[in-house]
Coordinates of C-alpha atoms in Angstrom, one line a residue:
Chain A
M27 CA 0.0 0.0 0.0
K28 CA 2.8 2.5 0.8
H29 CA 4.2 2.1 -2.7
T30 CA 0.7 2.8 -4.2
I31 CA 0.3 5.8 -1.9
R32 CA 3.7 7.1 -3.0
A33 CA 2.6 6.7 -6.7
E34 CA -0.5 8.6 -6.0
I35 CA 1.2 11.4 -4.1
F36 CA 3.7 11.7 -7.0
K37 CA 0.8 11.9 -9.5
F38 CA -1.1 14.3 -7.4
Y39 CA 1.9 16.6 -7.1
W40 CA 2.2 16.8 -10.9
D41 CA -1.5 17.3 -11.2
I42 CA -1.4 20.3 -8.8
R43 CA 1.6 21.7 -10.6
R44 CA -0.3 21.7 -13.8
Y45 CA -3.7 22.8 -12.5
L46 CA -2.7 25.1 -9.6
F47 CA -4.6 28.1 -11.1
N48 CA -7.8 26.0 -11.5
Y49 CA -7.5 24.8 -7.9
T50 CA -7.0 28.3 -6.5
V51 CA -10.0 29.6 -8.4
G52 CA -12.1 26.7 -7.2
L53 CA -11.1 27.5 -3.6
I54 CA -12.1 31.2 -4.0
A55 CA -15.5 30.1 -5.5
E56 CA -16.1 27.9 -2.5
I57 CA -15.2 30.6 0.0
I58 CA -17.7 32.9 -1.7
F59 CA -20.4 30.2 -1.7
I60 CA -19.9 28.9 1.8
G61 CA -19.3 32.4 3.2
G62 CA -22.6 33.6 1.7
L63 CA -24.5 30.5 2.9
Y64 CA -23.1 30.8 6.4
W65 CA -23.9 34.6 6.5
S66 CA -27.5 34.1 5.4
V67 CA -28.3 31.1 7.5
S68 CA -26.6 32.2 10.7
R69 CA -28.8 35.3 10.8
F70 CA -31.8 33.2 11.7
E71 CA -30.3 30.2 13.5
K72 CA -29.3 30.2 17.1
S73 CA -26.6 27.5 17.0
K74 CA -23.9 29.2 15.0
E75 CA -21.2 26.6 15.9
I76 CA -23.4 23.8 14.5
I77 CA -23.9 25.7 11.2
F78 CA -20.2 26.4 11.0
G79 CA -19.2 22.9 11.8
G80 CA -21.9 21.4 9.6
L81 CA -20.8 23.5 6.6
V82 CA -17.2 22.5 7.0
L83 CA -18.3 18.9 7.2
W84 CA -20.5 19.3 4.1
L85 CA -17.4 20.6 2.3
F86 CA -15.7 17.3 3.2
A87 CA -18.9 15.4 2.2
R88 CA -18.8 16.9 -1.3
G89 CA -15.3 15.7 -2.0
A90 CA -15.9 12.4 -0.3
L91 CA -19.0 11.6 -2.3
S92 CA -17.6 12.5 -5.7
D93 CA -13.9 11.6 -5.4
A94 CA -14.2 7.9 -6.1
S95 CA -16.6 8.4 -9.0
T96 CA -14.4 11.2 -10.4
I97 CA -11.3 9.0 -10.3
I98 CA -13.1 6.1 -12.1
G99 CA -14.7 8.5 -14.6
E100 CA -11.4 10.2 -15.3
E101 CA -9.4 6.9 -15.7
R102 CA -12.1 5.6 -18.1
Y103 CA -12.1 8.9 -20.0
Y104 CA -8.3 8.8 -20.5
G105 CA -8.5 5.0 -21.2
T106 CA -6.0 4.3 -18.5
F107 CA -8.4 2.4 -16.2
E108 CA -7.5 -1.0 -17.7
R109 CA -3.9 -0.1 -18.0
V110 CA -3.5 0.7 -14.2
S111 CA -5.5 -2.5 -13.4
V112 CA -2.6 -4.5 -14.8
T113 CA 0.1 -3.3 -12.4
K114 CA 1.3 -4.7 -9.1
S115 CA -1.1 -2.4 -7.2
S116 CA -4.7 -3.7 -7.2
L117 CA -7.5 -1.4 -8.4
F118 CA -8.9 -1.3 -4.9
S119 CA -5.5 -0.2 -3.4
I120 CA -5.1 2.4 -6.2
L121 CA -8.6 3.8 -5.5
I122 CA -8.0 3.9 -1.7
S123 CA -4.6 5.5 -2.1
R124 CA -5.9 8.1 -4.4
L125 CA -8.8 8.8 -2.0
I126 CA -6.3 9.2 0.9
V127 CA -4.2 11.6 -1.1
N128 CA -7.3 13.5 -2.2
F129 CA -8.6 13.6 1.4
L130 CA -5.3 15.1 2.7
F131 CA -5.5 17.7 0.0
E132 CA -9.1 18.3 0.7
S133 CA -8.3 18.7 4.5
I134 CA -5.8 21.4 3.7
K135 CA -8.3 23.1 1.5
V136 CA -11.1 22.9 4.1
M137 CA -8.7 24.2 6.8
I138 CA -7.8 27.2 4.7
L139 CA -11.5 27.8 3.9
A140 CA -12.6 27.3 7.5
G141 CA -9.8 29.6 8.7
I142 CA -10.8 32.4 6.3
L143 CA -14.5 32.0 7.3
Y144 CA -13.5 32.1 11.0
I145 CA -11.5 35.3 10.4
I146 CA -14.4 36.9 8.6
F147 CA -17.4 35.8 10.6
R148 CA -15.9 34.9 14.0
P149 CA -18.4 32.1 14.8
P150 CA -18.5 31.0 18.4
V151 CA -16.4 27.8 18.1
R152 CA -14.5 28.0 21.4
F153 CA -15.8 24.6 22.4
S154 CA -13.4 22.9 20.0
F155 CA -10.5 24.2 22.1
V156 CA -11.7 22.3 25.2
P157 CA -9.2 19.3 25.4
D158 CA -11.7 16.7 26.6
K159 CA -14.2 17.5 23.8
I160 CA -11.8 18.1 20.9
L161 CA -10.6 14.5 20.9
F162 CA -14.1 13.2 20.9
I163 CA -15.2 15.5 18.2
W164 CA -12.2 14.4 16.0
I165 CA -13.1 10.7 16.5
I166 CA -16.7 11.4 15.5
T167 CA -15.6 13.4 12.6
I168 CA -13.3 10.7 11.3
L169 CA -16.1 8.1 11.6
V170 CA -18.4 10.4 9.7
I171 CA -15.8 11.0 7.0
M172 CA -15.3 7.3 6.6
C173 CA -19.1 6.9 6.2
L174 CA -19.0 9.7 3.6
Y175 CA -16.2 8.0 1.6
S176 CA -18.1 4.7 1.8
W177 CA -21.1 6.4 0.3
G178 CA -18.8 7.7 -2.4
F179 CA -17.4 4.3 -2.9
I180 CA -20.9 2.8 -3.4
I181 CA -21.8 5.5 -6.0
A182 CA -18.5 4.8 -7.8
S183 CA -19.1 1.1 -7.8
L184 CA -22.6 1.6 -9.3
Q185 CA -20.9 3.9 -11.8
L186 CA -18.8 1.0 -12.9
I187 CA -22.0 -0.8 -14.0
W188 CA -24.2 2.2 -14.9
K189 CA -21.9 4.8 -16.4
R190 CA -24.2 7.7 -15.8
T191 CA -24.5 7.1 -12.0
G192 CA -21.9 9.8 -11.3
A193 CA -24.4 12.4 -12.7
I194 CA -26.6 12.0 -9.6
I195 CA -23.9 13.1 -7.2
P196 CA -24.9 16.8 -7.1
I197 CA -28.4 15.7 -6.1
I198 CA -27.1 13.6 -3.2
E199 CA -24.8 16.5 -2.2
Y200 CA -27.7 18.8 -1.9
I201 CA -29.8 16.2 -0.1
F202 CA -27.0 15.9 2.4
L203 CA -26.9 19.7 2.7
V204 CA -30.7 20.1 3.2
F205 CA -31.5 17.1 5.4
S206 CA -28.3 16.9 7.4
G207 CA -29.4 19.6 9.8
V208 CA -26.9 22.1 8.5
I209 CA -29.3 24.6 7.1
V210 CA -32.5 23.2 8.6
D211 CA -32.6 22.1 12.2
V212 CA -32.9 18.3 12.5
S213 CA -35.8 18.6 14.9
T214 CA -37.8 20.6 12.3
I215 CA -37.5 18.1 9.5
P216 CA -40.9 16.6 8.6
R217 CA -41.5 13.1 10.1
L218 CA -41.7 11.4 6.8
L219 CA -38.2 12.7 5.9
V220 CA -36.5 11.7 9.2
P221 CA -35.5 8.2 7.8
V222 CA -33.8 10.0 4.9
S223 CA -32.1 12.3 7.3
N224 CA -30.9 9.3 9.4
L225 CA -29.2 7.8 6.4
I226 CA -27.0 10.9 6.1
P227 CA -23.8 10.5 8.1
I228 CA -23.5 14.3 8.8
T229 CA -26.9 14.2 10.6
W230 CA -25.3 11.8 13.1
E231 CA -22.5 14.1 13.9
I232 CA -24.8 17.1 14.1
K233 CA -27.0 15.2 16.6
I234 CA -24.1 14.1 18.7
L235 CA -22.6 17.6 18.7
Q236 CA -26.0 19.1 19.7
K237 CA -26.3 16.7 22.6
L238 CA -22.7 17.3 23.6
F239 CA -23.2 21.1 23.9
E240 CA -26.5 20.6 25.7
G241 CA -24.8 18.3 28.2
Q242 CA -26.9 15.3 27.4
S243 CA -25.7 11.7 27.1
I244 CA -24.1 10.9 23.8
I245 CA -23.5 7.2 24.3
I246 CA -26.5 5.9 22.3
P247 CA -26.0 8.1 19.2
T248 CA -22.3 7.3 19.2
I249 CA -23.0 3.6 19.3
H250 CA -25.4 4.1 16.4
L251 CA -22.8 6.0 14.4
I252 CA -20.2 3.2 15.0
I253 CA -22.6 0.6 13.8
Y254 CA -23.6 2.7 10.9
T255 CA -19.9 3.2 9.9
I256 CA -19.2 -0.5 10.1
I257 CA -22.2 -1.4 8.0
I258 CA -21.7 1.2 5.3
L259 CA -18.0 0.3 5.0
Q260 CA -18.9 -3.4 4.5
I261 CA -21.6 -2.5 2.0
G262 CA -19.2 -0.2 0.1
Y263 CA -16.6 -2.9 -0.2
L264 CA -19.1 -5.6 -1.1
I265 CA -20.8 -3.5 -3.8
F266 CA -17.4 -2.6 -5.2
N267 CA -16.3 -6.2 -5.6
I268 CA -19.6 -7.2 -7.1
A269 CA -19.4 -4.3 -9.6
V270 CA -15.9 -5.1 -10.6
K271 CA -16.7 -8.8 -11.1
H272 CA -19.9 -7.9 -13.0
T273 CA -18.1 -5.6 -15.5
K274 CA -15.3 -8.1 -16.0
K275 CA -18.0 -10.6 -17.0
T276 CA -20.0 -8.3 -19.2
G277 CA -17.0 -6.6 -20.8
G278 CA -17.9 -3.1 -19.6
Y279 CA -14.9 -2.8 -17.2
G280 CA -12.9 -0.1 -19.0
F281 CA -15.5 1.6 -21.1
Y282 CA -16.3 5.3 -20.8
Chain B
M2 CA 5.6 -23.1 -18.7
L3 CA 4.6 -19.5 -18.0
L4 CA 1.1 -19.3 -19.4
S5 CA -1.5 -22.0 -20.0
I6 CA -4.9 -21.3 -21.6
Q7 CA -7.4 -24.1 -21.3
K8 CA -10.6 -24.2 -23.3
I9 CA -11.7 -20.7 -22.7
N10 CA -15.0 -19.4 -24.1
K11 CA -16.3 -15.9 -24.0
A12 CA -19.6 -14.5 -25.4
F13 CA -21.0 -10.9 -25.2
K14 CA -24.7 -10.0 -25.3
Q15 CA -25.5 -7.2 -27.7
K16 CA -29.1 -6.1 -28.3
N17 CA -30.6 -9.6 -27.7
K18 CA -27.9 -11.1 -29.8
E19 CA -25.0 -13.2 -28.4
I20 CA -21.6 -12.8 -30.0
Q21 CA -19.2 -15.6 -29.3
A22 CA -15.8 -13.8 -29.1
N23 CA -13.7 -16.8 -28.1
R24 CA -14.5 -20.5 -28.6
D25 CA -12.5 -23.3 -26.9
I26 CA -9.2 -21.4 -27.0
S27 CA -6.3 -23.5 -25.7
F28 CA -2.6 -22.9 -25.9
T29 CA 0.5 -22.6 -23.8
V30 CA 3.3 -20.1 -23.8
S31 CA 6.8 -20.9 -22.5
E32 CA 9.3 -18.5 -20.8
G33 CA 11.3 -16.5 -23.2
E34 CA 8.9 -17.2 -26.1
I35 CA 7.7 -14.5 -28.5
L36 CA 4.2 -15.3 -29.7
G37 CA 2.2 -13.4 -32.3
I38 CA -1.5 -13.4 -32.3
L39 CA -3.0 -12.5 -35.7
G40 CA -6.4 -12.4 -37.3
P41 CA -8.9 -10.1 -39.0
N42 CA -10.8 -7.4 -37.0
G43 CA -13.3 -9.0 -34.7
A44 CA -11.5 -12.3 -34.6
G45 CA -11.4 -12.2 -30.8
K46 CA -7.7 -11.3 -30.2
T47 CA -8.3 -8.4 -27.8
T48 CA -10.9 -10.4 -25.9
L49 CA -8.4 -13.1 -25.5
I50 CA -5.6 -10.9 -24.1
K51 CA -8.0 -9.1 -21.8
Q52 CA -8.9 -12.5 -20.3
I53 CA -5.3 -13.3 -19.9
T54 CA -4.7 -10.1 -18.0
N55 CA -7.9 -10.6 -15.9
L56 CA -9.7 -7.5 -17.4
L57 CA -12.4 -9.9 -18.5
I58 CA -13.6 -13.1 -16.9
P59 CA -14.1 -16.1 -19.2
D60 CA -17.5 -17.8 -19.4
S61 CA -15.7 -21.1 -19.1
G62 CA -12.2 -22.5 -19.1
K63 CA -9.1 -21.8 -17.1
I64 CA -6.1 -19.5 -17.4
F65 CA -3.0 -20.3 -15.5
F66 CA 0.0 -18.0 -15.0
K67 CA 3.0 -19.6 -13.4
G68 CA 0.7 -22.4 -12.4
G69 CA -1.8 -20.2 -10.6
D70 CA -5.4 -19.7 -11.7
V71 CA -5.7 -16.1 -12.8
V72 CA -9.5 -15.8 -12.2
K73 CA -9.4 -17.3 -8.7
Y74 CA -6.2 -15.6 -7.6
P75 CA -5.7 -12.4 -9.7
H76 CA -2.8 -11.3 -7.5
I77 CA -0.6 -14.0 -9.2
L78 CA -0.6 -11.8 -12.3
R79 CA 0.2 -8.5 -10.6
G80 CA 3.6 -7.2 -11.3
G81 CA 4.4 -10.3 -13.5
C82 CA 2.5 -9.1 -16.5
S83 CA 2.2 -5.8 -18.4
L84 CA -0.4 -4.9 -21.0
L85 CA -0.2 -2.3 -23.8
L86 CA -3.7 -1.6 -25.1
E87 CA -4.6 -0.5 -28.6
G88 CA -4.8 3.2 -29.2
L89 CA -3.8 6.2 -27.0
R90 CA -5.2 4.8 -23.8
N91 CA -2.1 3.8 -21.9
I92 CA -0.6 7.0 -20.5
Y93 CA -1.7 10.2 -18.9
P94 CA -1.7 13.2 -21.2
Y95 CA -1.1 15.7 -18.4
L96 CA 2.0 14.0 -17.1
T97 CA 5.4 14.4 -18.8
G98 CA 7.1 11.5 -20.5
E99 CA 9.3 10.8 -17.5
T100 CA 6.6 11.2 -14.9
N101 CA 4.4 8.8 -16.7
L102 CA 7.2 6.2 -16.5
L103 CA 7.9 7.0 -12.8
Y104 CA 4.2 6.8 -11.9
F105 CA 3.9 3.3 -13.5
A106 CA 7.1 2.3 -11.8
Y107 CA 5.7 3.3 -8.4
L108 CA 2.4 1.5 -9.1
N109 CA 4.6 -1.6 -9.7
H110 CA 6.3 -1.1 -6.3
I111 CA 9.7 -0.1 -7.6
T112 CA 11.9 2.1 -5.4
P113 CA 12.4 5.7 -6.5
A114 CA 16.1 5.2 -7.2
L115 CA 15.6 2.1 -9.3
A116 CA 12.6 3.7 -11.0
K117 CA 14.7 6.8 -12.0
E118 CA 17.5 4.6 -13.3
R119 CA 15.2 2.4 -15.4
S120 CA 13.2 5.3 -16.7
I121 CA 16.3 7.1 -18.0
K122 CA 17.5 3.9 -19.6
L123 CA 14.1 3.3 -21.3
L124 CA 13.7 6.9 -22.4
K125 CA 17.1 6.7 -24.1
Q126 CA 16.3 3.4 -25.7
M127 CA 13.0 4.7 -27.0
G128 CA 14.6 7.9 -28.3
L129 CA 12.5 10.1 -25.9
Y130 CA 15.2 11.3 -23.5
E131 CA 15.5 14.7 -25.1
V132 CA 11.7 15.3 -24.7
K133 CA 11.3 13.6 -21.3
N134 CA 10.1 16.8 -19.7
K135 CA 7.4 17.5 -22.2
Y136 CA 3.8 16.7 -21.5
S137 CA 2.7 13.6 -23.3
F138 CA -0.1 15.5 -25.0
E139 CA 2.6 17.4 -26.8
Y140 CA 4.1 14.1 -28.2
S141 CA 3.3 12.8 -31.6
S142 CA 1.3 9.6 -31.8
G143 CA 4.5 7.6 -32.5
M144 CA 6.2 9.1 -29.5
N145 CA 3.2 8.3 -27.3
R146 CA 3.3 4.7 -28.5
K147 CA 6.9 4.4 -27.6
L148 CA 6.3 5.9 -24.2
A149 CA 3.4 3.5 -23.7
V150 CA 5.6 0.5 -24.6
A151 CA 8.2 1.8 -22.1
T152 CA 5.6 2.0 -19.3
C153 CA 5.0 -1.8 -19.9
L154 CA 8.7 -2.5 -19.6
I155 CA 9.6 -0.3 -16.6
N156 CA 8.8 -3.1 -14.1
E157 CA 10.6 -5.8 -16.2
P158 CA 7.6 -8.2 -16.0
E159 CA 7.9 -11.8 -17.0
L160 CA 5.1 -11.5 -19.5
V161 CA 4.6 -8.5 -21.8
I162 CA 1.4 -8.3 -23.9
L163 CA 1.5 -5.6 -26.6
D164 CA -1.6 -4.9 -28.7
E165 CA -0.6 -3.1 -31.9
P166 CA 2.7 -1.8 -30.5
T167 CA 3.8 -0.5 -33.9
S168 CA 0.9 1.7 -34.7
G169 CA 2.1 5.2 -35.4
L170 CA 5.8 4.1 -35.4
D171 CA 8.1 4.9 -38.3
V172 CA 10.2 2.2 -40.0
V173 CA 13.3 2.9 -37.9
A174 CA 11.3 2.8 -34.7
V175 CA 9.8 -0.5 -35.7
E176 CA 13.2 -2.0 -36.4
D177 CA 14.4 -0.7 -33.0
L178 CA 11.4 -2.2 -31.3
I179 CA 12.1 -5.6 -33.0
S180 CA 15.7 -5.6 -31.8
F181 CA 14.7 -4.5 -28.3
I182 CA 12.0 -7.3 -27.9
K183 CA 14.4 -9.9 -29.3
E184 CA 17.1 -8.8 -26.9
L185 CA 14.8 -8.9 -23.9
A186 CA 13.5 -12.3 -24.8
K187 CA 17.0 -13.7 -25.4
D188 CA 19.0 -12.0 -22.6
K189 CA 16.4 -11.6 -19.9
N190 CA 14.1 -14.5 -20.8
K191 CA 11.1 -12.2 -21.0
T192 CA 8.0 -13.6 -22.7
F193 CA 6.1 -11.5 -25.3
I194 CA 2.6 -11.9 -26.7
L195 CA 2.3 -9.5 -29.7
V196 CA -1.0 -8.7 -31.3
S197 CA -0.5 -6.8 -34.6
H198 CA -1.7 -6.3 -38.1
N199 CA 1.8 -5.3 -39.1
M200 CA 2.8 -8.5 -40.9
R201 CA 6.3 -7.5 -41.6
F202 CA 6.8 -6.7 -37.9
I203 CA 5.3 -10.0 -36.8
E204 CA 7.2 -12.0 -39.4
K205 CA 10.5 -10.5 -38.2
V206 CA 10.0 -10.7 -34.5
V207 CA 7.8 -13.7 -33.5
E208 CA 8.8 -17.4 -33.3
R209 CA 5.3 -18.7 -33.3
V210 CA 2.0 -17.5 -34.6
I211 CA -1.6 -18.1 -33.4
W212 CA -4.0 -17.2 -36.2
M213 CA -7.5 -16.5 -35.0
R214 CA -10.7 -16.3 -37.0
N215 CA -14.3 -16.0 -35.8
G216 CA -13.2 -16.5 -32.2
L217 CA -11.4 -19.8 -32.9
I218 CA -7.7 -20.7 -33.2
W219 CA -7.4 -21.5 -36.8
M220 CA -3.7 -22.1 -36.8
D221 CA -1.0 -22.4 -34.2
K222 CA 2.4 -22.9 -35.8
K223 CA 6.0 -21.8 -35.8
V224 CA 6.8 -19.1 -38.3
E225 CA 9.3 -21.2 -40.2
E226 CA 6.8 -24.0 -40.4
I227 CA 4.3 -21.7 -42.0
K228 CA 6.8 -20.3 -44.5
N229 CA 8.0 -23.8 -45.5
T230 CA 4.5 -25.2 -45.8
L231 CA 3.4 -22.5 -48.3
K232 CA 6.7 -22.1 -50.1
N233 CA 6.4 -22.6 -53.9
K234 CA 3.1 -24.3 -53.5
E235 CA 0.7 -21.5 -54.3
I236 CA -0.2 -20.1 -57.7
L237 CA -2.2 -17.1 -58.6
I238 CA -4.7 -17.5 -61.4
S239 CA -6.6 -14.8 -63.3
V240 CA -9.9 -16.0 -64.8
R241 CA -12.4 -14.2 -67.0
D242 CA -15.5 -13.5 -64.8
S243 CA -18.7 -15.5 -65.6
P244 CA -21.6 -16.8 -63.6
D245 CA -20.3 -20.4 -64.1
V246 CA -16.8 -19.6 -62.7
K247 CA -18.3 -17.9 -59.7
T248 CA -20.6 -20.8 -59.0
F249 CA -17.7 -23.2 -59.4
L250 CA -15.5 -21.2 -56.9
S251 CA -18.2 -20.7 -54.4
K252 CA -19.3 -24.3 -54.5
N253 CA -15.8 -25.5 -53.8
N254 CA -15.1 -22.8 -51.1
L255 CA -12.2 -21.3 -53.1
P256 CA -11.5 -17.8 -52.1
F257 CA -11.5 -15.2 -54.9
T258 CA -11.2 -11.5 -55.4
Y259 CA -12.0 -9.2 -58.3
I260 CA -9.4 -7.3 -60.3
G261 CA -11.3 -4.7 -62.2
S262 CA -14.8 -5.5 -63.4
S263 CA -14.3 -8.7 -65.4
I264 CA -11.4 -10.6 -64.0
I265 CA -11.4 -12.9 -61.0
R266 CA -8.3 -13.7 -59.1
V267 CA -8.0 -17.0 -57.3
V268 CA -5.1 -18.5 -55.3
L269 CA -4.8 -22.2 -55.4
N270 CA -2.4 -24.5 -53.5
I271 CA -1.1 -27.0 -56.0
T272 CA -1.2 -29.8 -53.5
I273 CA -4.5 -29.2 -51.8
H274 CA -6.4 -27.9 -54.8
K275 CA -5.0 -30.3 -57.4
E276 CA -8.4 -31.5 -58.8
F277 CA -9.9 -28.0 -58.8
L278 CA -6.9 -26.6 -60.7
S279 CA -7.3 -29.0 -63.6
E280 CA -11.0 -28.3 -63.8
L281 CA -10.5 -24.6 -63.7
L282 CA -7.9 -24.8 -66.5
S283 CA -10.0 -27.0 -68.7
S284 CA -13.5 -25.4 -68.2
F285 CA -12.9 -21.7 -67.9
E286 CA -11.1 -18.9 -69.7
V287 CA -7.8 -18.6 -67.8
L288 CA -6.0 -15.3 -68.6
N289 CA -2.8 -15.7 -66.5
I290 CA -1.0 -18.0 -64.1
E291 CA 1.9 -17.0 -61.9
K292 CA 3.7 -18.4 -58.9
Q293 CA 2.6 -16.8 -55.6
D294 CA 5.4 -15.8 -53.3
S295 CA 3.6 -16.1 -50.0
D296 CA 4.5 -13.7 -47.2
F297 CA 2.5 -13.1 -44.1
E298 CA 0.7 -10.2 -45.6
F299 CA -0.5 -12.2 -48.5
I300 CA -1.6 -15.1 -46.3
F301 CA -3.5 -12.7 -44.1
K302 CA -5.3 -11.1 -47.1
E303 CA -6.3 -14.4 -48.5
L304 CA -7.7 -15.6 -45.2
Y305 CA -9.5 -12.3 -44.8
N306 CA -11.0 -12.7 -48.3
E307 CA -12.0 -16.2 -47.6
T308 CA -13.8 -15.1 -44.4
Y309 CA -15.4 -12.2 -46.2
N310 CA -16.6 -14.3 -49.2
K311 CA -18.1 -17.0 -46.9
S312 CA -20.0 -14.4 -44.9

């Protein structure tokens, strides 16, 4: 795996070198969008730290959901998908390594963005500097990010079979934004849509954070999140293997 | 034995129709062997090599690489086999020549120092060293092809499968590639499977040829054997076109082509087609007879015509 990660860091470095301008412009666009969204929503909501944390998480979610699909789509577009599959690194390890590298880059991007938003809007996020809470928040965030990447992996796996699956990612992104409790309070979501909301990993973190700030017990939702993470990881891996086998049987493995 | 293919079958479904791409394919490849796979378009060559490299799973049959089942244990193949696919789909256009090579080296778990050393060597051998820092989208198609071949050799695999390696290459580059492949097979005991329509290239480089047609192995012979079998045995006859001559040729499954509007050209083997030859000479207006010097290109054309006429 370390060799594959080295390969992906190397490739990513050259990618950044070539497309630095595009990445910078993308970051500015996101600052404008997220800044505007935070500014408008935080005027009506009480819990500004939840909105701020939720938006930062949503930024991660966007990358997590689309990364695996983008990688597969890009490899198929260039026609290199089959070529990289015949190397010492397995397709799975290549995908995971590229996702790790993308995640590290995304983290730097999100930190820059969150930093800029913090300087501009000064949201009340002092809680994160409390040592006993910060570790817990990080663990929960890592679990949620793993869930998000698993969702992305499921979408990418389906994209292997149905090539247009990647096109639905923006819809899922906005469902995540609307129903996760970032812009609409979880408690105000209509009853019928609560199950949808519960499928979204960000919702779990929002719920846990809310309970944490209100001084309530967080054991049950944390156990739920752990179970959810394990299940979604398993499903992601299973669907990926099924999709690879299916396309290798039907002949659609490398087709764009 | 490095590779063993045992009775593989592969069919694809297309609009309620099933296309049998490979039928009962069986053969073996030894270490250090250079094997050529030939056949007209749609013969099932690419399907076959994709199954060997586990990019496709056969409907039935087994593929063994170094004694291990490729479908059951795909990791056996990893690092031991490289594949060059047809067309420009082997390298990243936004990476330079050198970084493409280094990336594939790292994917094959090669250390940075060794990867650098091998990439410089390969870039020099392929005549790309001077342009190593250019993006590959700036390369000509021939240069891209050379770079793609180099990415297949960077990890020095035991088995190298190259699909149309000469497309876009000039005559000198083809000659260089021939020497390079022969050298690797001889000195480093590397095994090559080459799929190509470039008959001159195949004739010069391979030791054995598998000829595929309609998903089947039509012929599996050593190059020398093929040349000796056909040497001085084929004649080319030009006959005046008539309904009777066409009926005669079609009835006896003799491949023919048109030269202009009224002359039919037919190639007969004087041993196999002895009785047809005498009937043709006595019953129809024969315009010319000449000895056919059979090279790979000629054999391929004749086989293609035969397939075409039958269909």
